[in-house]
GROMACS .gro file of C-alpha atoms in nm:
model
  424
    1MET     CA    1  -2.665  -5.824 -17.732
    2GLU     CA    2  -2.809  -6.159 -17.622
    3THR     CA    3  -2.837  -6.425 -17.891
    4ILE     CA    4  -3.134  -6.658 -17.912
    5GLN     CA    5  -2.912  -6.950 -17.807
    6ALA     CA    6  -2.782  -6.764 -17.500
    7TYR     CA    7  -3.138  -6.666 -17.416
    8LEU     CA    8  -3.262  -7.026 -17.434
    9GLU     CA    9  -2.974  -7.143 -17.214
   10ARG     CA   10  -3.060  -6.878 -16.955
   11LYS     CA   11  -3.426  -6.974 -16.967
   12HIS     CA   12  -3.328  -7.338 -16.918
   13GLU     CA   13  -3.164  -7.229 -16.591
   14GLU     CA   14  -3.484  -7.053 -16.484
   15LEU     CA   15  -3.691  -7.363 -16.561
   16GLY     CA   16  -3.439  -7.576 -16.372
   17LEU     CA   17  -3.473  -7.355 -16.064
   18LEU     CA   18  -3.851  -7.399 -16.072
   19ASN     CA   19  -3.825  -7.772 -16.140
   20ASP     CA   20  -3.589  -7.822 -15.845
   21CYS     CA   21  -3.863  -7.699 -15.610
   22LEU     CA   22  -4.088  -7.993 -15.700
   23ARG     CA   23  -4.081  -8.306 -15.487
   24ARG     CA   24  -4.116  -8.501 -15.809
   25ARG     CA   25  -3.922  -8.319 -16.077
   26LEU     CA   26  -4.061  -8.312 -16.428
   27ASP     CA   27  -3.860  -8.452 -16.716
   28LEU     CA   28  -3.793  -8.131 -16.908
   29ALA     CA   29  -3.580  -8.108 -17.220
   30PRO     CA   30  -3.399  -7.779 -17.287
   31PRO     CA   31  -3.644  -7.537 -17.455
   32ARG     CA   32  -3.605  -7.493 -17.829
   33SER     CA   33  -3.826  -7.187 -17.874
   34ILE     CA   34  -3.972  -6.889 -17.690
   35ASP     CA   35  -4.316  -7.052 -17.692
   36GLU     CA   36  -4.169  -7.360 -17.522
   37VAL     CA   37  -4.015  -7.138 -17.254
   38ILE     CA   38  -4.347  -6.970 -17.181
   39ARG     CA   39  -4.547  -7.292 -17.179
   40SER     CA   40  -4.297  -7.482 -16.962
   41LYS     CA   41  -4.270  -7.201 -16.709
   42PHE     CA   42  -4.646  -7.177 -16.653
   43GLN     CA   43  -4.676  -7.558 -16.642
   44LEU     CA   44  -4.404  -7.577 -16.376
   45THR     CA   45  -4.558  -7.309 -16.157
   46ALA     CA   46  -4.898  -7.477 -16.190
   47ALA     CA   47  -4.738  -7.804 -16.079
   48LEU     CA   48  -4.578  -7.627 -15.782
   49ARG     CA   49  -4.910  -7.481 -15.670
   50ALA     CA   50  -5.088  -7.816 -15.710
   51GLU     CA   51  -4.816  -8.000 -15.518
   52HIS     CA   52  -4.834  -7.743 -15.239
   53GLU     CA   53  -5.210  -7.793 -15.203
   54LEU     CA   54  -5.174  -8.172 -15.193
   55HIS     CA   55  -4.891  -8.168 -14.939
   56GLU     CA   56  -5.039  -7.895 -14.716
   57TRP     CA   57  -5.391  -8.043 -14.714
   58ASN     CA   58  -5.425  -7.998 -14.337
   59ALA     CA   59  -5.321  -7.631 -14.340
   60THR     CA   60  -5.646  -7.445 -14.406
   61GLU     CA   61  -5.770  -7.095 -14.323
   62THR     CA   62  -5.779  -7.173 -13.951
   63ALA     CA   63  -5.507  -7.365 -13.766
   64TRP     CA   64  -5.683  -7.683 -13.648
   65SER     CA   65  -5.421  -7.955 -13.700
   66HIS     CA   66  -5.134  -7.992 -13.455
   67THR     CA   67  -4.937  -8.173 -13.726
   68ALA     CA   68  -4.970  -7.893 -13.982
   69ASP     CA   69  -4.644  -7.711 -14.044
   70PRO     CA   70  -4.723  -7.484 -14.339
   71VAL     CA   71  -4.426  -7.392 -14.555
   72SER     CA   72  -4.361  -7.272 -14.909
   73GLY     CA   73  -4.000  -7.326 -15.004
   74PRO     CA   74  -3.789  -7.112 -14.766
   75PHE     CA   75  -4.097  -6.950 -14.607
   76GLU     CA   76  -4.248  -7.080 -14.283
   77PHE     CA   77  -4.586  -6.969 -14.151
   78SER     CA   78  -4.775  -6.968 -13.826
   79TYR     CA   79  -5.125  -6.837 -13.762
   80ASP     CA   80  -5.444  -6.907 -13.573
   81TYR     CA   81  -5.783  -6.792 -13.702
   82GLN     CA   82  -5.808  -6.720 -14.077
   83ARG     CA   83  -5.450  -6.588 -14.092
   84ALA     CA   84  -5.546  -6.275 -13.895
   85ASP     CA   85  -5.224  -6.316 -13.695
   86LEU     CA   86  -5.007  -6.448 -13.980
   87THR     CA   87  -4.636  -6.462 -13.900
   88VAL     CA   88  -4.391  -6.524 -14.184
   89ARG     CA   89  -4.030  -6.636 -14.148
   90GLY     CA   90  -3.819  -6.637 -14.461
   91PRO     CA   91  -3.595  -6.438 -14.694
   92SER     CA   92  -3.654  -6.073 -14.773
   93PHE     CA   93  -3.759  -5.963 -15.121
   94TYR     CA   94  -3.523  -5.667 -15.074
   95GLU     CA   95  -3.151  -5.629 -15.019
   96LEU     CA   96  -3.148  -5.470 -14.675
   97ASP     CA   97  -2.832  -5.394 -14.479
   98CYS     CA   98  -2.746  -5.634 -14.199
   99GLY     CA   99  -2.773  -5.356 -13.943
  100CYS     CA  100  -3.108  -5.234 -14.077
  101ALA     CA  101  -3.411  -5.314 -13.863
  102SER     CA  102  -3.729  -5.375 -14.060
  103THR     CA  103  -4.078  -5.514 -14.008
  104ALA     CA  104  -4.249  -5.691 -14.300
  105ILE     CA  105  -4.626  -5.735 -14.314
  106TYR     CA  106  -4.745  -5.959 -14.598
  107THR     CA  107  -5.081  -5.909 -14.764
  108ALA     CA  108  -5.302  -6.068 -15.028
  109SER     CA  109  -5.193  -5.816 -15.294
  110GLY     CA  110  -4.998  -5.498 -15.348
  111MET     CA  111  -5.317  -5.291 -15.328
  112ALA     CA  112  -5.405  -5.462 -15.000
  113ALA     CA  113  -5.068  -5.350 -14.863
  114ILE     CA  114  -5.091  -4.985 -14.960
  115SER     CA  115  -5.460  -4.970 -14.863
  116ALA     CA  116  -5.379  -5.094 -14.514
  117VAL     CA  117  -5.091  -4.848 -14.472
  118LEU     CA  118  -5.295  -4.548 -14.587
  119LEU     CA  119  -5.598  -4.637 -14.377
  120ALA     CA  120  -5.378  -4.708 -14.074
  121SER     CA  121  -5.224  -4.361 -14.102
  122ALA     CA  122  -5.556  -4.222 -13.972
  123GLN     CA  123  -5.458  -4.364 -13.633
  124ILE     CA  124  -5.140  -4.153 -13.638
  125VAL     CA  125  -5.257  -3.817 -13.782
  126GLU     CA  126  -5.602  -3.662 -13.788
  127LYS     CA  127  -5.540  -3.482 -14.119
  128ALA     CA  128  -5.246  -3.478 -14.360
  129GLU     CA  129  -5.146  -3.395 -14.716
  130ILE     CA  130  -5.030  -3.676 -14.943
  131LEU     CA  131  -4.805  -3.562 -15.226
  132VAL     CA  132  -4.808  -3.764 -15.550
  133LEU     CA  133  -4.600  -3.747 -15.868
  134PRO     CA  134  -4.711  -3.748 -16.233
  135GLY     CA  135  -4.770  -4.104 -16.349
  136SER     CA  136  -4.855  -4.246 -16.005
  137TYR     CA  137  -5.060  -4.567 -16.008
  138GLY     CA  138  -5.420  -4.480 -16.092
  139GLU     CA  139  -5.586  -4.721 -15.850
  140THR     CA  140  -5.384  -4.581 -15.560
  141LEU     CA  141  -5.506  -4.230 -15.643
  142GLU     CA  142  -5.861  -4.361 -15.679
  143LEU     CA  143  -5.831  -4.525 -15.337
  144ILE     CA  144  -5.713  -4.203 -15.173
  145ARG     CA  145  -5.985  -3.991 -15.332
  146GLY     CA  146  -6.265  -4.233 -15.252
  147PHE     CA  147  -6.178  -4.405 -14.925
  148VAL     CA  148  -5.907  -4.214 -14.736
  149PRO     CA  149  -6.075  -3.883 -14.645
  150HIS     CA  150  -5.817  -3.776 -14.387
  151LEU     CA  151  -5.553  -3.746 -14.661
  152ARG     CA  152  -5.573  -3.447 -14.897
  153LEU     CA  153  -5.431  -3.537 -15.237
  154VAL     CA  154  -5.174  -3.290 -15.371
  155ALA     CA  155  -5.058  -3.357 -15.729
  156LEU     CA  156  -4.703  -3.232 -15.785
  157SER     CA  157  -4.565  -3.104 -16.114
  158LEU     CA  158  -4.223  -3.013 -16.247
  159PRO     CA  159  -4.026  -2.813 -16.159
  160LEU     CA  160  -4.077  -2.913 -15.796
  161GLY     CA  161  -3.930  -2.598 -15.646
  162HIS     CA  162  -4.035  -2.591 -15.279
  163ALA     CA  163  -4.311  -2.851 -15.322
  164LEU     CA  164  -4.168  -3.068 -15.043
  165ALA     CA  165  -4.127  -2.784 -14.793
  166ARG     CA  166  -4.285  -2.803 -14.449
  167ALA     CA  167  -4.650  -2.695 -14.430
  168ASN     CA  168  -4.909  -2.635 -14.160
  169SER     CA  169  -5.033  -2.995 -14.177
  170PRO     CA  170  -4.829  -3.320 -14.179
  171ARG     CA  171  -4.699  -3.416 -14.525
  172ILE     CA  172  -4.670  -3.768 -14.666
  173LEU     CA  173  -4.487  -3.830 -14.993
  174LEU     CA  174  -4.604  -4.122 -15.207
  175LEU     CA  175  -4.302  -4.201 -15.424
  176ASP     CA  176  -4.432  -4.441 -15.688
  177SER     CA  177  -4.213  -4.651 -15.916
  178CYS     CA  178  -4.483  -4.594 -16.182
  179SER     CA  179  -4.394  -4.223 -16.193
  180VAL     CA  180  -4.229  -4.058 -16.490
  181ALA     CA  181  -3.851  -4.070 -16.465
  182GLY     CA  182  -3.790  -3.695 -16.451
  183ALA     CA  183  -4.025  -3.644 -16.157
  184PHE     CA  184  -3.892  -3.942 -15.961
  185ASP     CA  185  -3.531  -3.830 -16.001
  186ALA     CA  186  -3.620  -3.468 -15.921
  187VAL     CA  187  -3.760  -3.570 -15.582
  188LEU     CA  188  -3.433  -3.732 -15.479
  189ARG     CA  189  -3.249  -3.407 -15.555
  190CYS     CA  190  -3.478  -3.209 -15.322
  191ASP     CA  191  -3.456  -3.128 -14.954
  192GLY     CA  192  -3.686  -3.380 -14.783
  193SER     CA  193  -3.672  -3.232 -14.435
  194GLY     CA  194  -4.029  -3.101 -14.463
  195LEU     CA  195  -4.177  -3.451 -14.497
  196ASP     CA  196  -4.329  -3.651 -14.213
  197LEU     CA  197  -4.352  -3.990 -14.388
  198LEU     CA  198  -4.227  -4.148 -14.710
  199ILE     CA  199  -4.423  -4.432 -14.871
  200CYS     CA  200  -4.241  -4.582 -15.169
  201ASP     CA  201  -4.426  -4.822 -15.399
  202THR     CA  202  -4.142  -5.038 -15.533
  203THR     CA  203  -4.355  -5.272 -15.749
  204CYS     CA  204  -4.192  -5.169 -16.077
  205PHE     CA  205  -3.834  -5.187 -15.948
  206ALA     CA  206  -3.637  -5.507 -15.898
  207GLY     CA  207  -3.607  -5.596 -15.531
  208ARG     CA  208  -3.234  -5.517 -15.538
  209SER     CA  209  -3.267  -5.211 -15.760
  210GLY     CA  210  -3.024  -4.926 -15.713
  211ARG     CA  211  -3.321  -4.688 -15.716
  212ILE     CA  212  -3.454  -4.846 -15.397
  213ARG     CA  213  -3.113  -4.799 -15.238
  214ARG     CA  214  -3.119  -4.432 -15.343
  215VAL     CA  215  -3.462  -4.387 -15.186
  216ARG     CA  216  -3.340  -4.541 -14.861
  217ARG     CA  217  -3.031  -4.320 -14.855
  218TRP     CA  218  -3.246  -4.012 -14.918
  219ALA     CA  219  -3.488  -4.104 -14.639
  220ARG     CA  220  -3.196  -4.171 -14.405
  221ARG     CA  221  -3.033  -3.838 -14.488
  222TYR     CA  222  -3.347  -3.643 -14.393
  223ARG     CA  223  -3.456  -3.883 -14.115
  224ILE     CA  224  -3.791  -3.955 -14.280
  225PRO     CA  225  -3.984  -4.265 -14.164
  226LEU     CA  226  -3.994  -4.503 -14.463
  227VAL     CA  227  -4.243  -4.769 -14.574
  228LEU     CA  228  -4.179  -4.985 -14.883
  229VAL     CA  229  -4.498  -5.127 -15.035
  230ARG     CA  230  -4.491  -5.384 -15.315
  231SER     CA  231  -4.679  -5.628 -15.532
  232HIS     CA  232  -4.466  -5.941 -15.566
  233ASN     CA  233  -4.626  -6.110 -15.866
  234LYS     CA  234  -4.468  -5.881 -16.126
  235LEU     CA  235  -4.089  -5.890 -16.094
  236ASP     CA  236  -4.037  -6.140 -15.810
  237SER     CA  237  -4.168  -6.460 -15.971
  238LEU     CA  238  -3.953  -6.500 -16.284
  239GLY     CA  239  -4.235  -6.382 -16.509
  240ALA     CA  240  -4.482  -6.652 -16.404
  241GLU     CA  241  -4.722  -6.455 -16.177
  242TYR     CA  242  -4.695  -6.728 -15.915
  243GLY     CA  243  -4.965  -6.585 -15.687
  244ARG     CA  244  -5.114  -6.259 -15.561
  245LEU     CA  245  -4.888  -6.135 -15.285
  246GLY     CA  246  -4.805  -5.794 -15.145
  247SER     CA  247  -4.611  -5.649 -14.856
  248ALA     CA  248  -4.546  -5.338 -14.652
  249VAL     CA  249  -4.194  -5.320 -14.510
  250PHE     CA  250  -4.131  -5.062 -14.237
  251VAL     CA  251  -3.764  -4.972 -14.263
  252ASN     CA  252  -3.565  -4.830 -13.976
  253ASP     CA  253  -3.248  -4.707 -14.144
  254ASN     CA  254  -3.203  -4.406 -13.920
  255GLN     CA  255  -2.924  -4.394 -13.667
  256HIS     CA  256  -3.121  -4.121 -13.491
  257GLU     CA  257  -3.489  -4.090 -13.407
  258PRO     CA  258  -3.703  -3.955 -13.695
  259ARG     CA  259  -3.746  -3.577 -13.657
  260THR     CA  260  -4.125  -3.583 -13.712
  261GLU     CA  261  -4.344  -3.501 -13.413
  262HIS     CA  262  -4.599  -3.772 -13.497
  263PRO     CA  263  -4.562  -4.128 -13.361
  264TRP     CA  264  -4.498  -4.301 -13.694
  265THR     CA  265  -4.326  -4.586 -13.510
  266ARG     CA  266  -4.681  -4.707 -13.436
  267LEU     CA  267  -4.767  -4.730 -13.805
  268ALA     CA  268  -4.653  -5.092 -13.845
  269CYS     CA  269  -4.872  -5.202 -13.555
  270GLU     CA  270  -5.171  -5.005 -13.688
  271THR     CA  271  -5.115  -5.146 -14.038
  272ARG     CA  272  -5.112  -5.501 -13.905
  273ASN     CA  273  -5.442  -5.427 -13.734
  274ALA     CA  274  -5.585  -5.282 -14.057
  275VAL     CA  275  -5.483  -5.596 -14.249
  276ARG     CA  276  -5.661  -5.807 -13.987
  277LEU     CA  277  -5.983  -5.603 -13.997
  278LEU     CA  278  -5.988  -5.575 -14.377
  279GLY     CA  279  -5.925  -5.948 -14.423
  280GLY     CA  280  -5.621  -5.875 -14.637
  281ALA     CA  281  -5.370  -6.125 -14.498
  282ALA     CA  282  -5.150  -6.315 -14.742
  283LEU     CA  283  -5.213  -6.673 -14.847
  284PRO     CA  284  -4.918  -6.905 -14.768
  285ALA     CA  285  -4.975  -7.087 -15.097
  286HIS     CA  286  -4.897  -6.765 -15.286
  287PHE     CA  287  -4.539  -6.731 -15.160
  288PRO     CA  288  -4.304  -6.838 -15.443
  289PRO     CA  289  -4.102  -7.138 -15.317
  290PHE     CA  290  -3.813  -7.064 -15.551
  291VAL     CA  291  -3.702  -6.724 -15.414
  292GLY     CA  292  -3.413  -6.634 -15.188
  293SER     CA  293  -3.124  -6.840 -15.323
  294ALA     CA  294  -2.815  -6.701 -15.495
  295ALA     CA  295  -2.932  -6.865 -15.819
  296TYR     CA  296  -3.272  -6.694 -15.791
  297TRP     CA  297  -3.118  -6.350 -15.740
  298ASN     CA  298  -2.873  -6.403 -16.025
  299LEU     CA  299  -3.146  -6.510 -16.268
  300THR     CA  300  -3.380  -6.230 -16.157
  301GLN     CA  301  -3.105  -5.973 -16.204
  302ARG     CA  302  -3.028  -6.102 -16.553
  303ARG     CA  303  -3.391  -6.109 -16.667
  304VAL     CA  304  -3.466  -5.760 -16.533
  305ALA     CA  305  -3.148  -5.631 -16.698
  306ALA     CA  306  -3.268  -5.779 -17.029
  307ILE     CA  307  -3.609  -5.614 -16.988
  308LEU     CA  308  -3.449  -5.276 -16.917
  309ARG     CA  309  -3.215  -5.308 -17.218
  310ASN     CA  310  -3.510  -5.389 -17.440
  311GLY     CA  311  -3.708  -5.103 -17.291
  312ARG     CA  312  -3.436  -4.848 -17.366
  313SER     CA  313  -3.410  -4.981 -17.721
  314MET     CA  314  -3.787  -4.951 -17.772
  315ALA     CA  315  -3.797  -4.598 -17.629
  316ARG     CA  316  -3.521  -4.485 -17.867
  317HIS     CA  317  -3.695  -4.641 -18.168
  318PHE     CA  318  -4.034  -4.492 -18.087
  319ALA     CA  319  -3.879  -4.150 -18.021
  320ALA     CA  320  -3.728  -4.163 -18.371
  321LYS     CA  321  -4.014  -4.328 -18.561
  322LEU     CA  322  -4.327  -4.228 -18.364
  323PRO     CA  323  -4.244  -3.892 -18.202
  324GLU     CA  324  -4.594  -3.749 -18.245
  325LEU     CA  325  -4.764  -4.077 -18.140
  326SER     CA  326  -4.560  -4.147 -17.826
  327ALA     CA  327  -4.741  -4.057 -17.503
  328GLU     CA  328  -4.470  -4.140 -17.244
  329LEU     CA  329  -4.142  -4.316 -17.318
  330HIS     CA  330  -3.955  -4.249 -16.995
  331PHE     CA  331  -4.114  -4.393 -16.684
  332ALA     CA  332  -3.887  -4.434 -16.382
  333HIS     CA  333  -3.904  -4.813 -16.410
  334GLY     CA  334  -3.835  -4.858 -16.783
  335LEU     CA  335  -4.077  -5.154 -16.800
  336TYR     CA  336  -4.330  -5.011 -17.045
  337VAL     CA  337  -4.406  -4.720 -17.276
  338THR     CA  338  -4.736  -4.569 -17.385
  339LEU     CA  339  -4.863  -4.473 -17.731
  340ARG     CA  340  -5.129  -4.212 -17.810
  341GLY     CA  341  -5.372  -4.196 -18.099
  342ARG     CA  342  -5.404  -3.921 -18.357
  343ARG     CA  343  -5.752  -3.878 -18.213
  344SER     CA  344  -5.822  -3.889 -17.841
  345LEU     CA  345  -5.870  -4.241 -17.708
  346ASP     CA  346  -6.116  -4.351 -17.443
  347GLU     CA  347  -6.098  -4.673 -17.243
  348ALA     CA  348  -6.294  -4.876 -17.497
  349SER     CA  349  -6.099  -4.762 -17.802
  350ALA     CA  350  -5.763  -4.800 -17.625
  351ARG     CA  351  -5.858  -5.151 -17.512
  352GLN     CA  352  -5.964  -5.245 -17.865
  353ALA     CA  353  -5.644  -5.106 -18.015
  354ALA     CA  354  -5.436  -5.308 -17.767
  355GLU     CA  355  -5.632  -5.622 -17.853
  356ASN     CA  356  -5.608  -5.568 -18.229
  357MET     CA  357  -5.235  -5.497 -18.223
  358SER     CA  358  -5.146  -5.801 -18.015
  359HIS     CA  359  -5.376  -6.022 -18.225
  360ASP     CA  360  -5.230  -5.909 -18.557
  361LEU     CA  361  -4.866  -5.924 -18.451
  362ARG     CA  362  -4.911  -6.259 -18.280
  363ALA     CA  363  -5.051  -6.389 -18.609
  364GLU     CA  364  -4.720  -6.283 -18.764
  365GLY     CA  365  -4.538  -6.505 -18.514
  366PHE     CA  366  -4.433  -6.248 -18.255
  367PRO     CA  367  -4.446  -6.330 -17.879
  368ILE     CA  368  -4.702  -6.067 -17.781
  369ARG     CA  369  -5.037  -6.089 -17.602
  370HIS     CA  370  -5.316  -5.864 -17.483
  371ALA     CA  371  -5.262  -5.878 -17.106
  372GLY     CA  372  -5.309  -5.629 -16.824
  373SER     CA  373  -4.977  -5.671 -16.648
  374PHE     CA  374  -4.602  -5.673 -16.718
  375GLY     CA  375  -4.280  -5.862 -16.646
  376PHE     CA  376  -4.369  -6.164 -16.860
  377ASP     CA  377  -4.159  -6.356 -17.112
  378PHE     CA  378  -4.383  -6.209 -17.382
  379ALA     CA  379  -4.470  -5.850 -17.470
  380ALA     CA  380  -4.806  -5.735 -17.336
  381THR     CA  381  -5.043  -5.464 -17.459
  382GLU     CA  382  -5.326  -5.301 -17.266
  383TRP     CA  383  -5.520  -4.976 -17.236
  384PHE     CA  384  -5.365  -4.722 -17.002
  385HIS     CA  385  -5.521  -4.434 -16.811
  386ASP     CA  386  -5.303  -4.150 -16.684
  387ALA     CA  387  -5.480  -4.056 -16.362
  388THR     CA  388  -5.292  -3.725 -16.352
  389THR     CA  389  -5.393  -3.598 -16.697
  390GLY     CA  390  -5.707  -3.809 -16.748
  391ARG     CA  391  -5.584  -3.919 -17.092
  392TYR     CA  392  -5.601  -4.273 -17.231
  393SER     CA  393  -5.330  -4.447 -17.432
  394VAL     CA  394  -5.206  -4.796 -17.515
  395ARG     CA  395  -4.938  -4.946 -17.294
  396VAL     CA  396  -4.671  -5.173 -17.442
  397ALA     CA  397  -4.502  -5.374 -17.166
  398VAL     CA  398  -4.143  -5.474 -17.239
  399SER     CA  399  -4.049  -5.840 -17.205
  400ASP     CA  400  -3.745  -6.057 -17.145
  401LEU     CA  401  -3.674  -6.158 -17.504
  402PRO     CA  402  -3.358  -6.208 -17.713
  403THR     CA  403  -3.221  -5.885 -17.857
  404GLU     CA  404  -3.288  -5.972 -18.221
  405VAL     CA  405  -3.645  -6.087 -18.156
  406TRP     CA  406  -3.719  -5.778 -17.949
  407SER     CA  407  -3.574  -5.545 -18.214
  408ASP     CA  408  -3.794  -5.704 -18.482
  409LEU     CA  409  -4.100  -5.682 -18.256
  410THR     CA  410  -4.029  -5.315 -18.178
  411VAL     CA  411  -4.016  -5.233 -18.549
  412ALA     CA  412  -4.338  -5.429 -18.608
  413ILE     CA  413  -4.522  -5.246 -18.328
  414ALA     CA  414  -4.417  -4.906 -18.463
  415ARG     CA  415  -4.520  -5.007 -18.815
  416TRP     CA  416  -4.858  -5.139 -18.698
  417TRP     CA  417  -4.935  -4.837 -18.481
  418ARG     CA  418  -4.848  -4.581 -18.749
  419ALA     CA  419  -5.046  -4.767 -19.014
  420HIS     CA  420  -5.357  -4.800 -18.801
  421GLN     CA  421  -5.345  -4.442 -18.679
  422SER     CA  422  -5.324  -4.332 -19.042
  423GLU     CA  423  -5.637  -4.535 -19.113
  424GLY     CA  424  -5.815  -4.351 -18.829
   0.00000   0.00000   0.00000
């Protein structure tokens, strides 16, 4: 259990890390409330972005100044025309082994990263199956259905049985951190020797998560080429959404050549070309200047641990108090849960319910907002569409809050949801 005082002291460390990145540090007193934490954090990151723009005034979309030396904290950049050839030198967002060779390609968002990888795969295979798990990110599935015709979408269900076995066409597994926990874990107990490529969307896992290490070990065991794709503005920026940034990291963990017959070693090169042609290169200003240090990793680990503790607590409470109104309580990431209505919800009604709940509970003094993302220092509600089942629900994103505050908020959410479903 984390007390409010211990929480505020930890948040003061986070604010200090951000403040230390400024050339002219702000005079910040230790925060006395959760609202002060939230306000100070967003003010500091706004000051960092503004200072970066003022200092890097001669580093624009095209390299024209010989004196420009664009940097953002520990990251250094070089490029020519409109960042089409962007090269980034800096710390990894993952914990990769010293002997592990990897190639990182940074993009303007997480969707830009996975879009480039999937489109680039057309240069490697003429046709392939892409296997997806229940709960996979809806926009990724929408992208595949609408814009990646060489990939045939295959939705997996439990039990997996021989779902990963070799087939007549090449097989790509999209292992998404958004998936339900049972399906994600079931994959890693299967024989993966029938797969030609593994794409793991790690957005909902901490960069040093044990689950990512398990995925890498599994890919290494079956000699599957591995690509890690990620959006960095969720869990990598201390809850402040510093900027839109994504990446595709091509991991070479295998001591032996991958056993697939297709030249997947070319995929990184083809992805870089796709990023160039799609105009999806990353913006240097969107790289968080506060990442990479031991203090950063320590604080990130502690805040993600707090979110996961709160998430487990919420899942247990909803399972006990809202069993018939809980849609999904056990995603692989543990960062949010979903609630269903007594009557079927559509997008509009789910959105309105999310807005009403956050409005009413915020009026009671709880740190909760209607927001379409997660990983904040406040709880966030939003409509949710399960692209596998087609059903709509309301998503409650877990936040990094003191144990007592989170417990009270969990009880309040359950009370509000049951009362308003009874009214319906």
